C-alpha positions as a Python dict, from the first residue, in 0.01 Angstrom:
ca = {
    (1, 'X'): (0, 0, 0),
    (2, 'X'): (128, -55, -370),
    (3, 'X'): (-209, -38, -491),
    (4, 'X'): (-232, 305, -302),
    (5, 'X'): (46, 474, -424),
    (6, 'X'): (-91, 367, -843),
    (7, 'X'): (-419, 531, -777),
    (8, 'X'): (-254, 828, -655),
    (9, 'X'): (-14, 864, -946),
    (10, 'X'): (-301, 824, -1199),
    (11, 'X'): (-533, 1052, -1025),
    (12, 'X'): (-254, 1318, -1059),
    (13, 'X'): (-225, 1194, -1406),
    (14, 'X'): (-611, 1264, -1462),
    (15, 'X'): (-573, 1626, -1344),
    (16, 'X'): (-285, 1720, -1480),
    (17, 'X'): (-434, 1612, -1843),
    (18, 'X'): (-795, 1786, -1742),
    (19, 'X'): (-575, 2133, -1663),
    (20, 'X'): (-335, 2139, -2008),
    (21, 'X'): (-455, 2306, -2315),
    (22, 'X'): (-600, 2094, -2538),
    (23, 'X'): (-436, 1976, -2844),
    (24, 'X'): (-555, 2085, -3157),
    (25, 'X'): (-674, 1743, -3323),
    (26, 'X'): (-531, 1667, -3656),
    (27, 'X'): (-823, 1643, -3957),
    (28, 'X'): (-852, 1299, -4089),
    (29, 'X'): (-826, 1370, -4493),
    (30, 'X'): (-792, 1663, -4669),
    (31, 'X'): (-836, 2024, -4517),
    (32, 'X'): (-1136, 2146, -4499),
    (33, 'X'): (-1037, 2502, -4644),
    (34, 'X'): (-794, 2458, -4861),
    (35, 'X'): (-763, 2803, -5055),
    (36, 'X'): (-689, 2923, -4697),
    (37, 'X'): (-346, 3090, -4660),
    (38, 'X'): (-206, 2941, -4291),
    (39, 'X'): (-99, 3273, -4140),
    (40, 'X'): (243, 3213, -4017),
    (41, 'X'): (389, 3452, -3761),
    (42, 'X'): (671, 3689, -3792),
    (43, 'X'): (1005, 3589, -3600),
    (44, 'X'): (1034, 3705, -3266),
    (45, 'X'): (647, 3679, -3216),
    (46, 'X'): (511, 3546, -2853),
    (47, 'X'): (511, 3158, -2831),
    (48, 'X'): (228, 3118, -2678),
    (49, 'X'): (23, 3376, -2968),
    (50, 'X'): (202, 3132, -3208),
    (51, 'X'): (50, 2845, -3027),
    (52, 'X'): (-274, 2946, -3011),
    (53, 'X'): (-273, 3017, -3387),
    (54, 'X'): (-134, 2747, -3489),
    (55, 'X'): (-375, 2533, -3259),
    (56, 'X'): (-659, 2716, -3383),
    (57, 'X'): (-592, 2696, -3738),
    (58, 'X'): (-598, 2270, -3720),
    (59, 'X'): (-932, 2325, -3588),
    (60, 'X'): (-1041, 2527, -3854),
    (61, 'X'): (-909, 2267, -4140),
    (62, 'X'): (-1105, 2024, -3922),
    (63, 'X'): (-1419, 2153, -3900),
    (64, 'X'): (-1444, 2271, -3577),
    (65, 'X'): (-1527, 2611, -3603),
    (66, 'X'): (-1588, 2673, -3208),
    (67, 'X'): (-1262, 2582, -3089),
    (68, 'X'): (-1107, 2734, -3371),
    (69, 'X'): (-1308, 3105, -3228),
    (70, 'X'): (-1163, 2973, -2898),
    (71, 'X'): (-822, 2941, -2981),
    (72, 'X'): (-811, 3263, -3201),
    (73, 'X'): (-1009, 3518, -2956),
    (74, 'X'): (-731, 3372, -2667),
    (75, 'X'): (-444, 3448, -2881),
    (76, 'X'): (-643, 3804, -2970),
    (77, 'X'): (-654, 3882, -2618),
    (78, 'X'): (-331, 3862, -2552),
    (79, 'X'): (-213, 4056, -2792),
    (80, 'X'): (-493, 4276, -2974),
    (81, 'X'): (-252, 4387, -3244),
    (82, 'X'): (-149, 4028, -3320),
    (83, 'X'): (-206, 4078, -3734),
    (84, 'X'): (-138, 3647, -3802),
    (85, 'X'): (-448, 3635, -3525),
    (86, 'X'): (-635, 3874, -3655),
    (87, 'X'): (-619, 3752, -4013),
    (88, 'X'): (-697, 3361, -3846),
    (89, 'X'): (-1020, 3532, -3736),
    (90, 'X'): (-1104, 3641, -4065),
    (91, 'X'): (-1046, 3333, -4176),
    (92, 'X'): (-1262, 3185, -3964),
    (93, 'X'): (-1570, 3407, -4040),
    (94, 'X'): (-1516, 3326, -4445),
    (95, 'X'): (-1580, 2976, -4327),
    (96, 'X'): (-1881, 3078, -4143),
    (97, 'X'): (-2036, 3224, -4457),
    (98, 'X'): (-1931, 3591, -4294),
    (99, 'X'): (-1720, 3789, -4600),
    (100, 'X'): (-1826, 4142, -4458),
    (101, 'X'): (-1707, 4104, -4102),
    (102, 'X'): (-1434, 3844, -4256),
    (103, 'X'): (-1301, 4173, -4475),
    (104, 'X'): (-1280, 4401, -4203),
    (105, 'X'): (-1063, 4217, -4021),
    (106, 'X'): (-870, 4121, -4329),
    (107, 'X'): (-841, 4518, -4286),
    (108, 'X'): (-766, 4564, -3946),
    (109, 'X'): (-496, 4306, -4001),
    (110, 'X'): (-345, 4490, -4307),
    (111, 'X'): (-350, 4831, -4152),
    (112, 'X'): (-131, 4662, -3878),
    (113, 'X'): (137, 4508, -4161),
    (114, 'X'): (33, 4631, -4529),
    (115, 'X'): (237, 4339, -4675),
    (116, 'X'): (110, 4072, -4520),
    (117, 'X'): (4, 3788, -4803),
    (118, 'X'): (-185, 3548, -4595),
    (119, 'X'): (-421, 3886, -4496),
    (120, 'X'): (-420, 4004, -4899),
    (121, 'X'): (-552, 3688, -5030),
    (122, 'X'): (-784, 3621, -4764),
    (123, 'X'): (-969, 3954, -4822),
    (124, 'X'): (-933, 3897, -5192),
    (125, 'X'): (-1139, 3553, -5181),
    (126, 'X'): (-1378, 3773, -4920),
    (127, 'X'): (-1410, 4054, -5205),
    (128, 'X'): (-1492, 3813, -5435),
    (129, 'X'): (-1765, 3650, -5252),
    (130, 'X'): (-1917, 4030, -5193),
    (131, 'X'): (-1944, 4058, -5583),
    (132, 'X'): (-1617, 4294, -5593),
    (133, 'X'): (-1402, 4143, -5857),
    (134, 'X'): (-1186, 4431, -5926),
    (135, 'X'): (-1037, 4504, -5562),
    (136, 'X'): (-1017, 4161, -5512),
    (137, 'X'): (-823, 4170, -5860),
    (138, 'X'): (-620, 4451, -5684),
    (139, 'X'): (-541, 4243, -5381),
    (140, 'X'): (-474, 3912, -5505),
    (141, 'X'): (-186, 4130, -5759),
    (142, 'X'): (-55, 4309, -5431),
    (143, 'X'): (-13, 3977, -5243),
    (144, 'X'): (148, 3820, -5579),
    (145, 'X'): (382, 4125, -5575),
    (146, 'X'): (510, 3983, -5241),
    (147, 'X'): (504, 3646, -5343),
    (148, 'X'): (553, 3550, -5702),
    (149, 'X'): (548, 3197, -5596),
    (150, 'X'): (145, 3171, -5578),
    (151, 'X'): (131, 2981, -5876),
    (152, 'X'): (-243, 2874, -5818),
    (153, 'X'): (-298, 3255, -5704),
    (154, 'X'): (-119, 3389, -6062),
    (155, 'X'): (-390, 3149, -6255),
    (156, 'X'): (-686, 3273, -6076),
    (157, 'X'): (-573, 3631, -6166),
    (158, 'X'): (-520, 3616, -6523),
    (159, 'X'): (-889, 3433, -6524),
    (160, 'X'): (-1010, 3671, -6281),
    (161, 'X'): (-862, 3997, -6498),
    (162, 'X'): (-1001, 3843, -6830),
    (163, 'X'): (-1337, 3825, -6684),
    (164, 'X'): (-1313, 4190, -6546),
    (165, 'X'): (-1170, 4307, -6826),
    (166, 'X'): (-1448, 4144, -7106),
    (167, 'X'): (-1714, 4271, -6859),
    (168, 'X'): (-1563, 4626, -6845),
    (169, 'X'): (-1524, 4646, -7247),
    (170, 'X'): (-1901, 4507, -7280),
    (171, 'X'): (-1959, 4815, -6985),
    (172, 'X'): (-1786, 5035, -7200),
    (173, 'X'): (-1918, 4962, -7526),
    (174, 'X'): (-2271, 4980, -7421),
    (175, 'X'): (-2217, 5334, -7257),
    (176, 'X'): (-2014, 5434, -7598),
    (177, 'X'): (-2290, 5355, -7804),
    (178, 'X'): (-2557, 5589, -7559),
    (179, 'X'): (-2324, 5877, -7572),
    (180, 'X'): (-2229, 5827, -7256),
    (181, 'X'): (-1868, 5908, -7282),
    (182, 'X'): (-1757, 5949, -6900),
    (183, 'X'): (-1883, 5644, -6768),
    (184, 'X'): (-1781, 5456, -7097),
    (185, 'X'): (-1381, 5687, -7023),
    (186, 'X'): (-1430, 5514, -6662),
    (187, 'X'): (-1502, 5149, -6780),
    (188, 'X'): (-1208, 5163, -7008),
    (189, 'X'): (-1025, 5344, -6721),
    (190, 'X'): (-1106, 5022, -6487),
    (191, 'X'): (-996, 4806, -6800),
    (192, 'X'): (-652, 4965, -6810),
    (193, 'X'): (-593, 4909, -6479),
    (194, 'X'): (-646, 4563, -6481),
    (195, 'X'): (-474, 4509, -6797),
    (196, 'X'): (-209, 4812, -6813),
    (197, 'X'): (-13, 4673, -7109),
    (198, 'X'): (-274, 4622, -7352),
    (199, 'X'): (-209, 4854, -7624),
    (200, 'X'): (-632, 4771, -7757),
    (201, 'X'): (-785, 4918, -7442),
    (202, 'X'): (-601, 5308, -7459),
    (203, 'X'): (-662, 5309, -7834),
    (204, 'X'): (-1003, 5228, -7739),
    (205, 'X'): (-983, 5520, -7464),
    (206, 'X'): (-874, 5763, -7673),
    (207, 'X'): (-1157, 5713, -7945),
    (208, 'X'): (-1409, 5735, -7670),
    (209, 'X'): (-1231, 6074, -7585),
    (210, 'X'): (-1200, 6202, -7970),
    (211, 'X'): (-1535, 6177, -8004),
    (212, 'X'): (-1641, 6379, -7656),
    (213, 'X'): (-1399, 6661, -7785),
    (214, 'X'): (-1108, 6589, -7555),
    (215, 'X'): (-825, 6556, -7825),
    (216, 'X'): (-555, 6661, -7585),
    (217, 'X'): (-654, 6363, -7353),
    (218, 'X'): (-723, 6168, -7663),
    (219, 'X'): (-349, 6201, -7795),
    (220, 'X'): (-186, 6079, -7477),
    (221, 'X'): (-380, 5784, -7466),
    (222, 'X'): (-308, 5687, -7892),
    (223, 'X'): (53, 5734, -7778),
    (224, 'X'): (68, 5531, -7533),
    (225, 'X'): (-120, 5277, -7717),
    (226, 'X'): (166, 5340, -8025),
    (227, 'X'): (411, 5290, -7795),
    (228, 'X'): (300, 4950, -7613),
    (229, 'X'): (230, 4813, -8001),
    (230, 'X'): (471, 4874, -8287),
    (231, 'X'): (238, 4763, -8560),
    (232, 'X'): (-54, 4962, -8427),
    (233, 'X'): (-131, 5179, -8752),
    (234, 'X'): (-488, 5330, -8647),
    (235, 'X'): (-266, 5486, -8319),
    (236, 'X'): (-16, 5641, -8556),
    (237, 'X'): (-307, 5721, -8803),
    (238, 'X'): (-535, 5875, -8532),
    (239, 'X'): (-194, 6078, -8376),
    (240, 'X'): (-172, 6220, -8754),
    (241, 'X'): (-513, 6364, -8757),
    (242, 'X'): (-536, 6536, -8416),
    (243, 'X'): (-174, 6700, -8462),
    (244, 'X'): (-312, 6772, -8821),
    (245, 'X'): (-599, 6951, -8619),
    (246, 'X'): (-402, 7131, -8373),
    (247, 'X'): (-195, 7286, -8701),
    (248, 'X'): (69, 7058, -8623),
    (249, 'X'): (178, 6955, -8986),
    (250, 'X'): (498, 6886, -8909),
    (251, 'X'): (424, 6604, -8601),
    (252, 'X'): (112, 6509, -8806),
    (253, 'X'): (299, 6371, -9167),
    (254, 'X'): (545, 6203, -8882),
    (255, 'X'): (275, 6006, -8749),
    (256, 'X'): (109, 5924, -9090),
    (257, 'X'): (437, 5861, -9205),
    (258, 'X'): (480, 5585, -8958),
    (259, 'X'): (101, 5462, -8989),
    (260, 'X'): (161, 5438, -9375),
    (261, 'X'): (482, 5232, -9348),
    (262, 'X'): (314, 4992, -9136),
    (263, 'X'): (4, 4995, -9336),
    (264, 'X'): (-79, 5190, -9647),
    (265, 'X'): (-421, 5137, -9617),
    (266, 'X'): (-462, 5340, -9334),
    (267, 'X'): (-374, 5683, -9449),
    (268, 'X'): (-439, 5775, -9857),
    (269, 'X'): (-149, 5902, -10067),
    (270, 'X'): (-310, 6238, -10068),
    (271, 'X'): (-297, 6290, -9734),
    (272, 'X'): (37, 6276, -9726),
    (273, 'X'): (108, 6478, -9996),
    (274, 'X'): (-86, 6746, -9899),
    (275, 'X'): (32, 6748, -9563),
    (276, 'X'): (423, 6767, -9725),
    (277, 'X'): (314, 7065, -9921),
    (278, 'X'): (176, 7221, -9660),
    (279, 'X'): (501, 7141, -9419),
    (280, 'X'): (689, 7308, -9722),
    (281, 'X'): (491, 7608, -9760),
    (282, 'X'): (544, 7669, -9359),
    (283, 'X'): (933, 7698, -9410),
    (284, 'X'): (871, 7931, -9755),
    (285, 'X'): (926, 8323, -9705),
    (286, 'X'): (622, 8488, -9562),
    (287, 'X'): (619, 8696, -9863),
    (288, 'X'): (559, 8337, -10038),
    (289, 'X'): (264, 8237, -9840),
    (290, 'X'): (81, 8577, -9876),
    (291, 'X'): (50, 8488, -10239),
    (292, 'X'): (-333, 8358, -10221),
    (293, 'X'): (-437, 8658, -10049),
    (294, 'X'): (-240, 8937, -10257),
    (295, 'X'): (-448, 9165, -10536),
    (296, 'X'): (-158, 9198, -10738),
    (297, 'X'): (158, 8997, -10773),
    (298, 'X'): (495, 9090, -10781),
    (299, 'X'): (766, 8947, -11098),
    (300, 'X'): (924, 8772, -10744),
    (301, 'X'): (560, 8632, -10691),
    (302, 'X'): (555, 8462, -11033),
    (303, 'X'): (898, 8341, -10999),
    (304, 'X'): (884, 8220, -10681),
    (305, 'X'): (557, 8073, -10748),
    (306, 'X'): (722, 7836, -11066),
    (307, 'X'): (1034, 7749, -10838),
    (308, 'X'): (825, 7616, -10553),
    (309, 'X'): (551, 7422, -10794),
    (310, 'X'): (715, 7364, -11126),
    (311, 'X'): (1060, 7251, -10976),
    (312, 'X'): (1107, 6931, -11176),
    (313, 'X'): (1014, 7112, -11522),
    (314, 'X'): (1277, 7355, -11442),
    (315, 'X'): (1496, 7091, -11382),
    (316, 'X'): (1389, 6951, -11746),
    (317, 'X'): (1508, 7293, -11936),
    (318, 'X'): (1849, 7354, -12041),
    (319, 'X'): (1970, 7590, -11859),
    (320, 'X'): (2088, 7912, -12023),
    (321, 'X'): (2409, 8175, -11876),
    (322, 'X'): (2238, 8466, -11745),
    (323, 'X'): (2314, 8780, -11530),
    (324, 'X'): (2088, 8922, -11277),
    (325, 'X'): (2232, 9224, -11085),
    (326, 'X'): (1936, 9298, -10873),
    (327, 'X'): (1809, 9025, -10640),
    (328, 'X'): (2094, 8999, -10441),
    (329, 'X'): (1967, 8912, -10091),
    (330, 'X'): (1563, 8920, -10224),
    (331, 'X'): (1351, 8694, -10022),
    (332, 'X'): (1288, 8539, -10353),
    (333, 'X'): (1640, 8494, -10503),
    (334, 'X'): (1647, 8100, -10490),
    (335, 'X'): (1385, 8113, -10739),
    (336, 'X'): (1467, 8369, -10954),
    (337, 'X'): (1754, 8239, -11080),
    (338, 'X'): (1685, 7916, -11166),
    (339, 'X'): (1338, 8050, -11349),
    (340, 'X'): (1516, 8312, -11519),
    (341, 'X'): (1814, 8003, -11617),
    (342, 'X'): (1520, 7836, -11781),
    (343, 'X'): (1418, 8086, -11998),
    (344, 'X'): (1034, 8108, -11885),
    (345, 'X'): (1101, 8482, -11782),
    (346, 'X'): (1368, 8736, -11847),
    (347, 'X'): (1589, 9017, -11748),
    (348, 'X'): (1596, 9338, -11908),
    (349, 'X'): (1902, 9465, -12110),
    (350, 'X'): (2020, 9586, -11852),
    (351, 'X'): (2055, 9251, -11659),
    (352, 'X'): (1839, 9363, -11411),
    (353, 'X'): (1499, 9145, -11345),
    (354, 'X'): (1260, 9369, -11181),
    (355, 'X'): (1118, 9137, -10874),
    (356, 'X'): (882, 9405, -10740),
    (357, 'X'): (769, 9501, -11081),
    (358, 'X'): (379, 9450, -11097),
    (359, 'X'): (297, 9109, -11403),
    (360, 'X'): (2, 9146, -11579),
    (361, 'X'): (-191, 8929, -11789),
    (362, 'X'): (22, 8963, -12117),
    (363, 'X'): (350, 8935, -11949),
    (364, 'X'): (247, 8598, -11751),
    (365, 'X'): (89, 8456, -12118),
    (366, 'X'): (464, 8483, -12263),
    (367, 'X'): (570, 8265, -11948),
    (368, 'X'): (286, 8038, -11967),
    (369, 'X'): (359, 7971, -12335),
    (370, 'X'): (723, 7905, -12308),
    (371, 'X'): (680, 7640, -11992),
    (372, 'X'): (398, 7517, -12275),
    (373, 'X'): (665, 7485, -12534),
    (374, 'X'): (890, 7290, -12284),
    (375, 'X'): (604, 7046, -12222),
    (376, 'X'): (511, 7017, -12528),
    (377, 'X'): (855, 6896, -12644),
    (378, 'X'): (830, 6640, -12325),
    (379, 'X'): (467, 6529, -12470),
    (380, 'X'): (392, 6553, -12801),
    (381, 'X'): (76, 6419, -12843),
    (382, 'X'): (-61, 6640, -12538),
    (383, 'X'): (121, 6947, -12700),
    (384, 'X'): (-126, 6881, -13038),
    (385, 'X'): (-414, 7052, -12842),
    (386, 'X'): (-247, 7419, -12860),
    (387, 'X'): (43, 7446, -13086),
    (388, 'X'): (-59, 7621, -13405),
    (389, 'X'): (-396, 7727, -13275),
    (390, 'X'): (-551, 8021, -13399),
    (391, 'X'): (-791, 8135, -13164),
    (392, 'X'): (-1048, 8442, -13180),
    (393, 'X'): (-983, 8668, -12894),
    (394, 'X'): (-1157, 8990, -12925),
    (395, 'X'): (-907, 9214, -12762),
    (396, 'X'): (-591, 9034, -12885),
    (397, 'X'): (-637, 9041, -13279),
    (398, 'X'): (-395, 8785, -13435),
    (399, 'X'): (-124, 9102, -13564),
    (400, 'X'): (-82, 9189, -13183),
    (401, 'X'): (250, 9077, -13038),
    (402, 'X'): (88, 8877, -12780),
    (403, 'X'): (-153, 8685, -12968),
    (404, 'X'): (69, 8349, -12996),
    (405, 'X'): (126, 8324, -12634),
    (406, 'X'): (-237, 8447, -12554),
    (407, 'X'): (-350, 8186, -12818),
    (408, 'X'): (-162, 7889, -12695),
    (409, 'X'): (-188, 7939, -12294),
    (410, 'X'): (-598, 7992, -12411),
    (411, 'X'): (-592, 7692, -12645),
    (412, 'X'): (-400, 7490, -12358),
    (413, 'X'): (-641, 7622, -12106),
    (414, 'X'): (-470, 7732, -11883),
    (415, 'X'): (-552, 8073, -11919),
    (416, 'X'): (-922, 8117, -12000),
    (417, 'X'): (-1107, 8430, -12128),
    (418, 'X'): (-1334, 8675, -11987),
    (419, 'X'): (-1626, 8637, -12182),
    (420, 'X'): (-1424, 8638, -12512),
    (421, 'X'): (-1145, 8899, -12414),
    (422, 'X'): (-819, 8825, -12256),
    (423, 'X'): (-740, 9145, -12078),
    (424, 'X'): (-389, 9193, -12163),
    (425, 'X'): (-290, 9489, -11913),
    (426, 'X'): (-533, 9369, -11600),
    (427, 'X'): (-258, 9270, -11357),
    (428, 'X'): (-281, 8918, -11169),
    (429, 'X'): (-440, 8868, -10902),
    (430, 'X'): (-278, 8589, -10619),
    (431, 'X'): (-587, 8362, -10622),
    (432, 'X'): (-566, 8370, -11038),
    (433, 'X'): (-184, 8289, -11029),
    (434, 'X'): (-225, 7998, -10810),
    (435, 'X'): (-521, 7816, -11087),
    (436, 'X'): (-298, 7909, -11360),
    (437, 'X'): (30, 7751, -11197),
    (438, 'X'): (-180, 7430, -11072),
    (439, 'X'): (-265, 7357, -11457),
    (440, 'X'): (51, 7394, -11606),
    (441, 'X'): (152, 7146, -11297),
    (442, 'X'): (-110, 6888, -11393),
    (443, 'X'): (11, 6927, -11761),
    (444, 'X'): (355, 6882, -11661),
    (445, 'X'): (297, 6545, -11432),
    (446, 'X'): (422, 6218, -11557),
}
């Protein structure tokens, strides 16, 4: 009877075990899978989906693929919408050797939660196995966005965007070289998104872009490449030159300011300096400017013209007390004064100066000669080549008035002769005015 009643209780036993869900077995070793990211359920989620899972995913680190499918496709079923199940699955089919079907269900698992890490680094590793290195760049940074605690994940990515990166510049290069300027604009495009700090890949950009004529494109990109590096002279220098371009002088001598400071080797001296004059001559009178273009110049033309150029000669005369009663409010006042102060031109007896009064030839000799007389004082070994000269000029014989002006702005030459006449009364033209006022201005410089 006792005997009985035992083989009863373990035949119930027997069935009760054969009915019950098996239990996942636990691998002996490591995992077989590593790199896998377990996908843990949200709170609140069905036990028994949980179970399943979490049953399913032992039999995947152990090898046993078929249960694994089992256990997954049950907790599926319950629930199709189960995103932890779904990403298992995918899972499951990377270990099969699967990575297309294993990324679309990475998908269908992320269009169910967006954020979900285990799902973003699972269909990163299935990217990369389908030759896809930059989304799976792209999803291995969105899943390190949620997590910042993927240590191993953050190494893999800075190897991972080095190697895009180097294979993109390569990419680039080669298509820069054939001309090919949109597909090399689109490798360094893919470059900058992997690396979006690096100041070398949008100066790189923006060359690519100079040279397919697309300067306005070409200028955002140097800027932002100036702005990620401080010490990135060729940005600044480049900035210059396409603001120099667009008639920008202002913003351009900024910019090769700033690329000079950092390195004077990238911009020459004379860049700058005739960028300056040429931000000067923007703020000058419009009157002023018209100069080069004008027939015949104006008293207020010649004065204005040794103000603006000659500034630190005037500075070197000693200035004389003078009245001038009629350029009050003339666009050329501020230079009138201090030329007429330095004795290179005068008023008449009546203290009035003339300014629209048509120069000719003679008139701007007696100026020349007396800025030549100040020089020479300043440089006595230069002023040897035309004091005292005694020149033949056939239309200025040496009785004339003129002839020691004519003789020493000739014998200086700064005003040369027609053939062998000076043409005293031809008035001067703008184009003539600006040579003659350059060479006094080389004669004058230290």
């Amino acid at each position: 009877m006792r005997k009985a009643r035992l083989l009863l209780l373990a035949c119930i036993a027997f069935a009760v075990a054969a009915c019950a869900a098996k239990t996942a077995p636990v691998a002996a070793g490591a995992p077989r899978h590593p790199e896998f990211i377990f996908p843990a359920a949200p709170q609140g989620a069905a036990t028994a989906q949980v179970t399943r899972v979490n049953r399913g995913w032992q039999y995947l680190q152990a090898g046993d693929l078929r249960n694994a499918d089992r256990e997954f496709a049950a907790a599926l079923k319950q629930q199709a919408s189960f995103h932890p199940a779904e990403t298992a699955m995918a899972y499951l089919e990377l270990a099969r050797g699967n990575e297309k079907a294993a990324n679309e269900r990475f998908e269908r698992a992320l269009a169910v939660e967006g954020a979900y890490v285990p799902a973003l680094v699972g269909r990163g590793q299935a990217l990369l196995e389908l030759d896809r290195a930059g989304d799976a760049l792209a999803s291995f940074e969105a899943a390190l966005k949620e997590d910042p605690s993927l240590a191993d994940l953050r190494a893999r990515v800075d190897v991972l965007r080095f190697r895009a990166t180097q294979d993109l510049l390569a990419r680039a290069k080669s298509a820069a070289d054939a001309k090919r300027w949109e597909d090399a604009k689109a490798a360094y495009q893919q470059a900058i998104a992997a690396s979006p700090e690096s100041a070398f890949l949008y100066r790189e950009l923006a060359l690519v872009e100079q040279q397919a004529g697309q300067p306005t494109e070409a200028l955002e990109h140097f800027r932002r490449a100036a702005q990620l590096d401080a010490t990135d002279a060729k940005s600044q220098a480049s900035i210059g030159a396409i603001l120099a371009q667009q008639g920008d002088d202002l913003g351009a001598l900024a910019a090769y300011e700033r690329a000079r400071a950092i390195d004077a080797s990238e911009v020459p001296e004379s860049v700058i300096a005739k960028l300056r004059d040429s931000v000067k001559l923007s703020k000058l009178p419009a009157e002023y400017r018209a100069i080069p273009g004008e027939t015949t110049l104006t008293r207020a033309h010649i004065a204005s013209l040794i103000g603006v150029r000659l500034e630190s000669l005037i500075a070197s005369a000693r200035p004389q007390q003078v009245i001038i009663t009629d350029i009050r409010n003339h666009w050329a006042q501020q230079w009138i004064g201090p030329v007429v102060r330095a004795g290179f031109m005068d008023t008449l007896p009546n203290y009035e100066f003339e300014p629209g009064r048509r120069v000719r030839r003679a008139e701007l000799a007696t100026t020349v000669s007396r800025m030549l007389t100040l020089i020479g004082g300043l440089k006595p070994q230069l002023a040897k080549k035309w004091q005292g000269a005694r020149l033949q000029i056939a239309d200025v014989p040496p009785s004339h008035l003129s002839f020691p002006a004519v003789s020493m702005a000739v014998a200086a030459g700064v005003m040369p002769l027609s053939g062998n006449n000076f043409d005293l009364l031809r008035p001067v033209t703008g184009a003539e005015a600006l040579e003659i006022i350059g060479r006094i201005e080389a004669l004058a410089r230290p």
